[in-house]
CSV table of C-alpha atoms and ligand atoms in Angstrom, one decimal:
chain,number,residue,atom,x,y,z
A,281,UNK,CA,-21.3,-4.3,11.9
A,282,UNK,CA,-19.1,-5.7,14.8
A,283,UNK,CA,-17.4,-2.8,16.5
A,284,UNK,CA,-13.9,-3.5,17.5
A,285,UNK,CA,-12.1,-1.5,20.3
A,286,UNK,CA,-9.4,0.8,19.0
A,287,UNK,CA,-6.6,0.9,21.6
A,288,UNK,CA,-4.1,3.7,20.9
A,289,UNK,CA,-1.4,1.4,22.4
A,290,UNK,CA,-2.0,-1.4,20.1
A,291,UNK,CA,-1.1,-0.9,16.5
A,292,UNK,CA,-0.9,-4.5,15.7
A,293,UNK,CA,-3.9,-5.6,13.6
A,294,UNK,CA,-5.5,-8.9,14.6
A,295,UNK,CA,-4.3,-10.8,11.6
A,296,UNK,CA,-0.6,-9.9,12.4
A,297,UNK,CA,-1.0,-10.7,16.1
A,298,UNK,CA,0.1,-14.4,15.6
A,299,UNK,CA,3.3,-13.2,14.1
A,300,UNK,CA,3.9,-10.9,17.0
A,301,UNK,CA,3.2,-13.7,19.5
A,302,UNK,CA,5.7,-15.9,17.7
A,303,UNK,CA,8.5,-13.5,18.5
A,304,UNK,CA,10.9,-14.4,21.3
A,305,UNK,CA,11.9,-11.1,22.8
A,306,UNK,CA,14.6,-12.7,24.8
A,307,UNK,CA,16.4,-13.9,21.7
A,308,UNK,CA,15.5,-11.5,19.0
A,309,UNK,CA,17.1,-12.4,15.7
A,310,UNK,CA,19.5,-9.7,14.5
A,311,UNK,CA,17.7,-9.5,11.2
A,312,UNK,CA,14.0,-9.9,10.5
A,313,UNK,CA,12.5,-9.8,7.0
A,314,UNK,CA,8.8,-9.2,7.2
A,315,UNK,CA,7.2,-9.7,3.8
A,316,UNK,CA,3.7,-9.7,2.3
A,317,UNK,CA,1.3,-7.7,0.1
A,318,UNK,CA,1.5,-4.0,0.5
A,319,UNK,CA,-1.2,-2.2,2.5
A,320,UNK,CA,-1.8,-5.0,5.1
A,321,UNK,CA,0.1,-3.3,8.0
A,322,UNK,CA,3.7,-4.4,7.8
A,323,UNK,CA,4.9,-0.9,8.4
A,324,UNK,CA,2.7,-0.4,11.5
A,325,UNK,CA,3.9,-3.8,12.8
A,326,UNK,CA,7.6,-2.9,12.3
A,327,UNK,CA,7.1,0.5,14.0
A,328,UNK,CA,5.5,-1.1,17.0
A,329,UNK,CA,8.3,-3.8,17.1
A,330,UNK,CA,11.0,-1.1,16.8
A,331,UNK,CA,9.5,0.9,19.6
A,332,UNK,CA,9.2,-2.3,21.7
A,333,UNK,CA,12.8,-3.2,21.1
A,334,UNK,CA,13.9,0.3,22.2
A,335,UNK,CA,11.5,0.6,25.1
A,336,UNK,CA,13.4,0.8,28.4
A,337,UNK,CA,10.8,-0.6,30.7
A,338,UNK,CA,12.1,-4.0,31.5
A,339,UNK,CA,10.0,-7.1,31.2
A,340,UNK,CA,7.6,-5.6,28.7
A,341,UNK,CA,7.3,-7.2,25.3
A,342,UNK,CA,5.3,-4.3,24.1
A,343,UNK,CA,6.3,-0.6,24.1
A,344,UNK,CA,5.2,0.8,27.5
A,345,UNK,CA,4.5,4.2,25.9
A,346,UNK,CA,5.5,5.9,29.1
A,347,UNK,CA,9.3,5.7,29.3
A,348,UNK,CA,11.7,8.2,27.9
A,349,UNK,CA,12.7,5.9,25.0
A,350,UNK,CA,9.1,5.5,24.0
A,351,UNK,CA,8.6,9.2,24.1
A,352,UNK,CA,11.7,9.8,22.0
A,353,UNK,CA,10.5,7.3,19.5
A,354,UNK,CA,7.0,8.7,19.3
A,355,UNK,CA,8.3,12.1,18.5
A,356,UNK,CA,10.7,10.8,15.9
A,357,UNK,CA,13.8,11.6,17.9
A,358,UNK,CA,15.1,8.3,19.2
A,359,UNK,CA,18.8,8.4,18.4
A,360,UNK,CA,19.1,4.6,18.1
A,361,UNK,CA,16.3,4.2,15.6
A,362,UNK,CA,17.3,4.6,12.0
A,363,UNK,CA,14.7,4.4,9.2
A,364,UNK,CA,15.9,4.0,5.6
A,365,UNK,CA,12.8,4.7,3.6
A,366,UNK,CA,12.4,6.7,0.3
A,367,UNK,CA,11.1,10.2,0.6
A,368,UNK,CA,7.7,9.0,-0.7
A,369,UNK,CA,7.4,6.9,2.5
A,370,UNK,CA,8.6,9.3,5.1
A,371,UNK,CA,5.1,10.4,6.0
A,372,UNK,CA,4.7,7.0,7.6
A,373,UNK,CA,7.3,7.9,10.2
A,374,UNK,CA,6.4,9.6,13.5
A,375,UNK,CA,8.2,12.8,12.9
A,376,UNK,CA,6.1,13.6,9.9
A,377,UNK,CA,3.4,14.8,12.4
A,378,UNK,CA,5.5,17.8,13.0
A,379,UNK,CA,6.5,18.7,9.5
A,380,UNK,CA,4.7,20.3,6.7
A,381,UNK,CA,5.6,17.9,3.9
A,382,UNK,CA,3.6,19.8,1.3
A,383,UNK,CA,6.3,21.1,-1.1
A,384,UNK,CA,5.5,24.4,-2.7
A,385,UNK,CA,4.1,24.0,-6.1
A,386,UNK,CA,6.4,25.1,-8.9
A,387,UNK,CA,5.3,26.0,-12.4
A,388,UNK,CA,6.9,23.9,-15.1
A,389,UNK,CA,8.0,26.3,-17.8
A,390,UNK,CA,10.3,24.3,-19.9
A,391,UNK,CA,11.0,20.7,-21.0
A,392,UNK,CA,14.2,20.8,-18.9
A,393,UNK,CA,12.3,21.6,-15.8
A,394,UNK,CA,9.9,18.7,-16.5
A,395,UNK,CA,12.8,16.3,-16.9
A,396,UNK,CA,14.4,17.5,-13.6
A,397,UNK,CA,11.1,16.9,-12.0
A,398,UNK,CA,10.8,13.4,-13.2
A,399,UNK,CA,14.3,12.6,-12.1
A,400,UNK,CA,13.5,14.1,-8.7
A,401,UNK,CA,10.5,11.9,-8.6
A,402,UNK,CA,12.5,8.8,-9.4
A,403,UNK,CA,15.0,9.9,-6.7
A,404,UNK,CA,12.3,10.2,-4.1
A,405,UNK,CA,11.1,6.7,-4.8
A,406,UNK,CA,14.5,5.2,-4.0
A,407,UNK,CA,16.3,4.8,-0.8
A,408,UNK,CA,19.2,7.2,-0.8
A,409,UNK,CA,22.6,5.5,-1.2
A,410,UNK,CA,24.4,8.1,0.9
A,411,UNK,CA,21.9,7.7,3.7
A,412,UNK,CA,22.3,3.9,3.6
A,413,UNK,CA,26.1,4.2,3.7
A,414,UNK,CA,26.2,6.6,6.6
A,415,UNK,CA,23.6,4.6,8.5
A,416,UNK,CA,25.6,1.4,8.2
A,417,UNK,CA,28.9,3.2,9.0
A,418,UNK,CA,27.3,4.7,12.2
A,419,UNK,CA,26.8,1.1,13.4
A,420,UNK,CA,30.5,0.8,14.2
A,421,UNK,CA,30.1,3.1,17.2
A,422,UNK,CA,28.0,1.9,20.2
A,423,UNK,CA,24.3,2.8,20.6
A,424,UNK,CA,23.5,6.2,22.0
A,425,UNK,CA,21.4,5.0,24.9
A,426,UNK,CA,23.3,1.8,25.6
A,427,UNK,CA,20.5,-0.5,24.6
A,428,UNK,CA,19.3,-1.9,21.3
A,429,UNK,CA,19.6,-0.2,18.0
A,430,UNK,CA,17.0,-0.7,15.3
A,431,UNK,CA,17.4,-0.1,11.6
A,432,UNK,CA,14.3,-0.3,9.5
A,433,UNK,CA,14.5,-0.5,5.8
A,434,UNK,CA,11.4,-0.3,3.6
A,435,UNK,CA,10.8,-1.3,0.8
A,436,UNK,CA,13.8,-3.6,0.9
A,437,UNK,CA,13.5,-4.5,-2.8
A,438,UNK,CA,14.1,-0.8,-3.7
A,439,UNK,CA,17.6,-0.8,-2.2
A,440,UNK,CA,20.1,-0.2,-5.0
A,441,UNK,CA,22.7,-2.9,-5.6
A,442,UNK,CA,25.6,-1.1,-3.9
A,443,UNK,CA,23.5,-0.3,-0.9
A,444,UNK,CA,22.3,-3.9,-0.8
A,445,UNK,CA,26.0,-5.0,-0.7
A,446,UNK,CA,26.7,-2.6,2.2
A,447,UNK,CA,23.8,-4.1,4.0
A,448,UNK,CA,24.8,-7.6,3.2
A,449,UNK,CA,28.2,-7.0,4.8
A,450,UNK,CA,26.6,-5.8,8.0
A,451,UNK,CA,24.3,-8.8,8.1
A,452,UNK,CA,27.3,-11.1,7.7
A,453,UNK,CA,29.0,-9.5,10.7
A,454,UNK,CA,26.1,-8.1,12.7
A,455,UNK,CA,27.1,-5.3,15.1
A,456,UNK,CA,26.2,-6.0,18.7
A,457,UNK,CA,22.6,-5.1,19.9
A,458,UNK,CA,21.6,-4.1,16.4
A,459,UNK,CA,18.4,-5.4,15.0
A,460,UNK,CA,17.6,-5.0,11.3
A,461,UNK,CA,13.9,-4.8,10.5
A,462,UNK,CA,13.6,-5.3,6.8
A,463,UNK,CA,10.3,-5.0,5.0
A,464,UNK,CA,9.5,-6.2,1.5
A,465,UNK,CA,6.3,-6.2,-0.5
A,466,UNK,CA,7.9,-8.6,-3.0
A,467,UNK,CA,10.3,-10.9,-1.2
A,468,UNK,CA,11.2,-12.6,-4.5
A,469,UNK,CA,12.9,-9.4,-5.6
A,470,UNK,CA,15.2,-9.4,-2.5
A,471,UNK,CA,18.7,-10.8,-3.0
A,472,UNK,CA,18.8,-14.4,-1.9
A,473,UNK,CA,22.0,-13.7,0.0
A,474,UNK,CA,20.2,-11.1,2.1
A,475,UNK,CA,17.1,-13.3,2.5
A,476,UNK,CA,19.2,-16.2,3.8
A,477,UNK,CA,20.6,-14.1,6.6
A,478,UNK,CA,17.2,-13.1,7.9
A,479,UNK,CA,14.5,-14.6,10.0
A,480,UNK,CA,11.7,-14.6,7.4
A,481,UNK,CA,8.2,-13.7,8.6
A,482,UNK,CA,5.3,-13.9,6.1
A,483,UNK,CA,2.6,-11.3,6.8
A,484,UNK,CA,-0.7,-12.7,5.7
A,485,UNK,CA,-3.6,-10.8,4.2
A,486,UNK,CA,-6.6,-10.9,6.5
A,487,UNK,CA,-9.7,-12.8,5.5
A,488,UNK,CA,-12.5,-10.5,4.3
A,489,UNK,CA,-14.5,-10.4,7.5
A,490,UNK,CA,-11.6,-9.7,9.8
A,491,UNK,CA,-10.1,-7.0,7.5
A,492,UNK,CA,-13.5,-5.3,7.0
A,493,UNK,CA,-14.3,-5.3,10.7
A,494,UNK,CA,-10.9,-3.7,11.5
A,495,UNK,CA,-11.3,-1.1,8.7
A,496,UNK,CA,-14.9,-0.2,9.8
A,497,UNK,CA,-13.7,0.3,13.3
A,498,UNK,CA,-10.9,2.7,12.1
A,499,UNK,CA,-13.2,4.6,9.8
A,500,UNK,CA,-15.9,5.0,12.4
A,501,UNK,CA,-13.3,6.5,14.7
A,502,UNK,CA,-12.9,9.4,12.3
A,503,UNK,CA,-15.8,11.5,13.4
A,504,UNK,CA,-16.5,13.7,10.4
A,505,UNK,CA,-16.3,10.9,7.9
A,506,UNK,CA,-19.6,9.3,7.2
A,507,UNK,CA,-19.2,6.4,4.8
A,508,UNK,CA,-21.8,3.7,4.7
A,509,UNK,CA,-20.8,0.1,5.3
A,510,UNK,CA,-21.5,-0.6,1.6
A,511,UNK,CA,-19.1,2.2,0.5
A,512,UNK,CA,-16.4,0.9,2.9
A,513,UNK,CA,-16.9,-2.7,1.5
A,514,UNK,CA,-16.6,-1.5,-2.1
A,515,UNK,CA,-13.4,0.4,-1.3
A,516,UNK,CA,-12.0,-2.7,0.6
A,517,UNK,CA,-12.6,-5.0,-2.3
A,518,UNK,CA,-11.2,-2.5,-4.8
A,519,UNK,CA,-7.8,-2.5,-2.9
A,520,UNK,CA,-7.5,-6.3,-3.0
A,521,UNK,CA,-8.4,-6.8,0.6
A,522,UNK,CA,-5.5,-4.6,2.0
A,523,UNK,CA,-7.1,-2.8,4.9
A,524,UNK,CA,-4.3,-0.3,5.6
A,525,UNK,CA,-4.2,0.7,1.9
A,526,UNK,CA,-7.9,1.4,1.9
A,527,UNK,CA,-7.7,3.3,5.2
A,528,UNK,CA,-4.9,5.5,3.8
A,529,UNK,CA,-6.9,6.0,0.7
A,530,UNK,CA,-9.9,7.1,2.6
A,531,UNK,CA,-7.9,9.4,4.9
A,532,UNK,CA,-6.0,11.0,2.1
A,533,UNK,CA,-9.2,11.9,0.4
A,534,UNK,CA,-10.6,13.3,3.6
A,535,UNK,CA,-7.5,15.4,4.1
A,536,UNK,CA,-8.0,16.9,0.7
A,537,UNK,CA,-11.6,17.7,1.7
A,538,UNK,CA,-12.6,15.4,-1.1
A,539,UNK,CA,-15.1,13.3,0.8
A,540,UNK,CA,-17.7,14.1,-1.8
A,541,UNK,CA,-15.3,13.1,-4.6
A,542,UNK,CA,-14.6,9.9,-2.8
A,543,UNK,CA,-18.3,9.1,-2.4
A,544,UNK,CA,-18.8,10.0,-6.0
A,545,UNK,CA,-16.0,7.7,-7.1
A,546,UNK,CA,-17.2,4.8,-5.0
A,547,UNK,CA,-20.8,5.2,-6.3
A,548,UNK,CA,-19.6,5.5,-9.9
A,549,UNK,CA,-17.4,2.4,-9.5
A,550,UNK,CA,-20.4,0.4,-8.3
A,551,UNK,CA,-22.4,1.5,-11.3
A,552,UNK,CA,-19.5,0.6,-13.5
A,553,UNK,CA,-19.2,-2.9,-12.0
A,554,UNK,CA,-22.9,-3.5,-12.4
A,555,UNK,CA,-22.6,-2.5,-16.0
A,556,UNK,CA,-19.6,-4.5,-16.8
A,557,UNK,CA,-21.2,-7.6,-15.2
A,558,UNK,CA,-23.7,-7.4,-18.1
A,559,UNK,CA,-21.0,-8.3,-20.6
A,560,UNK,CA,-22.4,-8.0,-24.1
A,561,UNK,CA,-25.5,-6.3,-22.9
A,562,UNK,CA,-23.6,-3.4,-21.3
A,563,UNK,CA,-25.5,-0.2,-21.9
A,564,UNK,CA,-22.3,1.7,-22.6
A,565,UNK,CA,-23.7,5.2,-23.6
A,566,UNK,CA,-25.9,5.3,-20.6
A,567,UNK,CA,-23.2,4.0,-18.2
A,568,UNK,CA,-20.6,6.6,-19.5
A,569,UNK,CA,-23.3,9.3,-18.9
A,570,UNK,CA,-23.8,8.2,-15.3
A,571,UNK,CA,-20.2,7.9,-14.3
A,572,UNK,CA,-18.1,10.4,-16.3
A,573,UNK,CA,-18.0,13.0,-13.5
A,574,UNK,CA,-16.1,10.7,-11.2
A,575,UNK,CA,-12.3,10.6,-11.0
A,576,UNK,CA,-11.1,8.9,-14.2
A,577,UNK,CA,-8.1,7.2,-12.6
A,578,UNK,CA,-10.4,5.5,-10.1
A,579,UNK,CA,-12.7,4.2,-12.8
A,580,UNK,CA,-9.8,2.9,-14.9
A,581,UNK,CA,-8.4,1.1,-11.9
A,582,UNK,CA,-11.8,-0.5,-11.3
A,583,UNK,CA,-11.9,-1.7,-14.9
A,584,UNK,CA,-8.3,-3.1,-14.6
A,585,UNK,CA,-9.2,-5.0,-11.5
A,586,UNK,CA,-12.3,-6.4,-13.1
A,587,UNK,CA,-10.4,-7.5,-16.1
A,588,UNK,CA,-7.6,-9.0,-14.0
A,589,UNK,CA,-10.2,-11.0,-12.2
A,590,UNK,CA,-11.8,-12.0,-15.5
A,591,UNK,CA,-8.5,-13.2,-16.7
A,592,UNK,CA,-7.8,-15.1,-13.5
A,593,UNK,CA,-11.1,-16.9,-13.7
A,594,UNK,CA,-10.6,-17.8,-17.3
A,595,UNK,CA,-7.4,-19.5,-16.2
A,596,UNK,CA,-9.4,-21.4,-13.6
A,597,UNK,CA,-8.0,-19.2,-10.9
A,598,UNK,CA,-9.9,-17.3,-8.2
A,599,UNK,CA,-10.9,-13.6,-8.4
A,600,UNK,CA,-8.8,-11.5,-6.1
A,601,UNK,CA,-10.7,-8.2,-6.1
A,602,UNK,CA,-14.3,-9.2,-6.6
A,603,UNK,CA,-14.7,-12.7,-5.1
A,604,UNK,CA,-18.3,-12.0,-4.5
A,605,UNK,CA,-18.9,-11.9,-8.2
A,606,UNK,CA,-17.3,-15.2,-8.9
A,607,UNK,CA,-20.3,-16.7,-10.8
A,608,UNK,CA,-20.7,-13.6,-12.9
A,609,UNK,CA,-17.0,-13.6,-13.8
A,610,UNK,CA,-17.2,-17.3,-14.6
A,611,UNK,CA,-20.2,-16.7,-17.0
A,612,UNK,CA,-18.4,-13.8,-18.6
A,613,UNK,CA,-15.2,-15.6,-19.1
A,614,UNK,CA,-17.0,-18.3,-21.1
A,615,UNK,CA,-18.4,-15.7,-23.4
A,616,UNK,CA,-15.3,-13.6,-23.8
A,617,UNK,CA,-13.3,-13.5,-26.9
A,618,UNK,CA,-9.7,-13.9,-25.7
A,619,UNK,CA,-8.0,-11.8,-28.3
A,620,UNK,CA,-10.5,-9.0,-27.9
A,621,UNK,CA,-10.1,-9.2,-24.1
A,622,UNK,CA,-6.4,-8.8,-24.5
A,623,UNK,CA,-6.8,-5.9,-26.8
A,624,UNK,CA,-9.1,-4.3,-24.3
A,625,UNK,CA,-6.5,-4.8,-21.5
A,626,UNK,CA,-4.0,-3.0,-23.7
A,627,UNK,CA,-6.4,-0.1,-24.3
A,628,UNK,CA,-6.8,0.2,-20.5
A,629,UNK,CA,-3.1,0.4,-20.0
A,630,UNK,CA,-2.8,3.1,-22.6
A,631,UNK,CA,-5.7,5.0,-21.0
A,632,UNK,CA,-4.0,4.8,-17.6
A,633,UNK,CA,-0.7,6.1,-19.0
A,634,UNK,CA,-2.6,9.2,-20.3
A,635,UNK,CA,-4.9,9.6,-17.3
A,636,UNK,CA,-3.2,12.7,-16.0
A,637,UNK,CA,-3.9,14.6,-19.1
A,638,UNK,CA,-7.3,13.1,-19.9
A,639,UNK,CA,-9.2,13.8,-23.1
A,640,UNK,CA,-12.8,14.4,-22.5
A,641,UNK,CA,-13.5,11.7,-19.8
A,642,UNK,CA,-16.9,10.9,-21.2
A,643,UNK,CA,-15.7,10.3,-24.8
A,644,UNK,CA,-12.9,8.1,-23.5
A,645,UNK,CA,-15.2,6.1,-21.2
A,646,UNK,CA,-17.7,5.6,-24.1
A,647,UNK,CA,-14.9,4.3,-26.3
A,648,UNK,CA,-13.6,1.9,-23.6
A,649,UNK,CA,-17.0,0.6,-22.5
A,650,UNK,CA,-18.1,0.0,-26.1
A,651,UNK,CA,-14.9,-1.9,-26.7
A,652,UNK,CA,-15.5,-3.9,-23.5
A,653,UNK,CA,-19.0,-4.7,-24.6
A,654,UNK,CA,-17.7,-6.1,-27.9
A,655,UNK,CA,-15.4,-8.5,-26.1
A,656,UNK,CA,-18.5,-10.6,-25.5
A,657,UNK,CA,-20.0,-10.4,-28.9
A,658,UNK,CA,-18.1,-13.5,-30.1
B,814,LIG,ZN1,8.7,2.4,27.0
């Protein structure tokens, strides 16, 4: 393992550094659209950039972390920083450190309650229309501290059409000293009219070695979390090489005091992969026996990724999640019955939909693994 220094001041991961270096701080565009796969650090990048644009120490192209503006920003109180994010993403913002965002659990007694809940959930995943409108309206008055003003919107593709139109109008006639930092996981879903008014920055996914080295450094910095390199690597590949996503996953588990569950899920996922690599020789009963105590959603996600890779390889593509198993995947794709593979994929989707009220895990895993094994029986 190559240790990398963790500087509190630098939140820009090495693979996004070239983008940072490409920015001209003396002529910052009024709208930047940073796009790329989720979980690779776009949000961290945007927060650092927002802080840097608001920092009041002159001549610095990085937030100084000492001035009043940096202090306001770090505590989530900078009056010229507006973040439009859905409730589900608010924990990413600095002020979340001071809030208890754990909502009290309510018991669902009737169907009506359940429906309200699901509507609320939908609401939480969207950027509020009212917030967008009032944020944009507030731009007509000058900035509070007389310097820049930064509006961050993420995920941009979740902006509802009327909010998108409001935004578009501001982009057409940008208010003075206002910088829009727009983030999108899927830039193709952003209105072309918005895209064309932004400076587009494509955030790359790190190559495996760089991403892993960053991740290992971050995980090692958490003292009471002892994961082996192999466990970290498995989790990394599982998340499609998105280091921030893996890190969040690991931290979330730690916060829940579920470190044992995480280790169990990672170990079970390795057993599952080794078993699936055997195709038609998969010992399904034995495998289900070994893994059924792990988190079902985690196992199903592993199967989905494996199948996605298998499908990619059979279309002469490259595996995204398990590149190290390229030759195994190639062998399997030659043996697989396409129709059966498709049917198995559908079974997986069905199982995922029901994963929150699982039937007996073991029985379900046995059924799935046995179906998978038959894919390779011609
Ligand atoms: Zn500063």
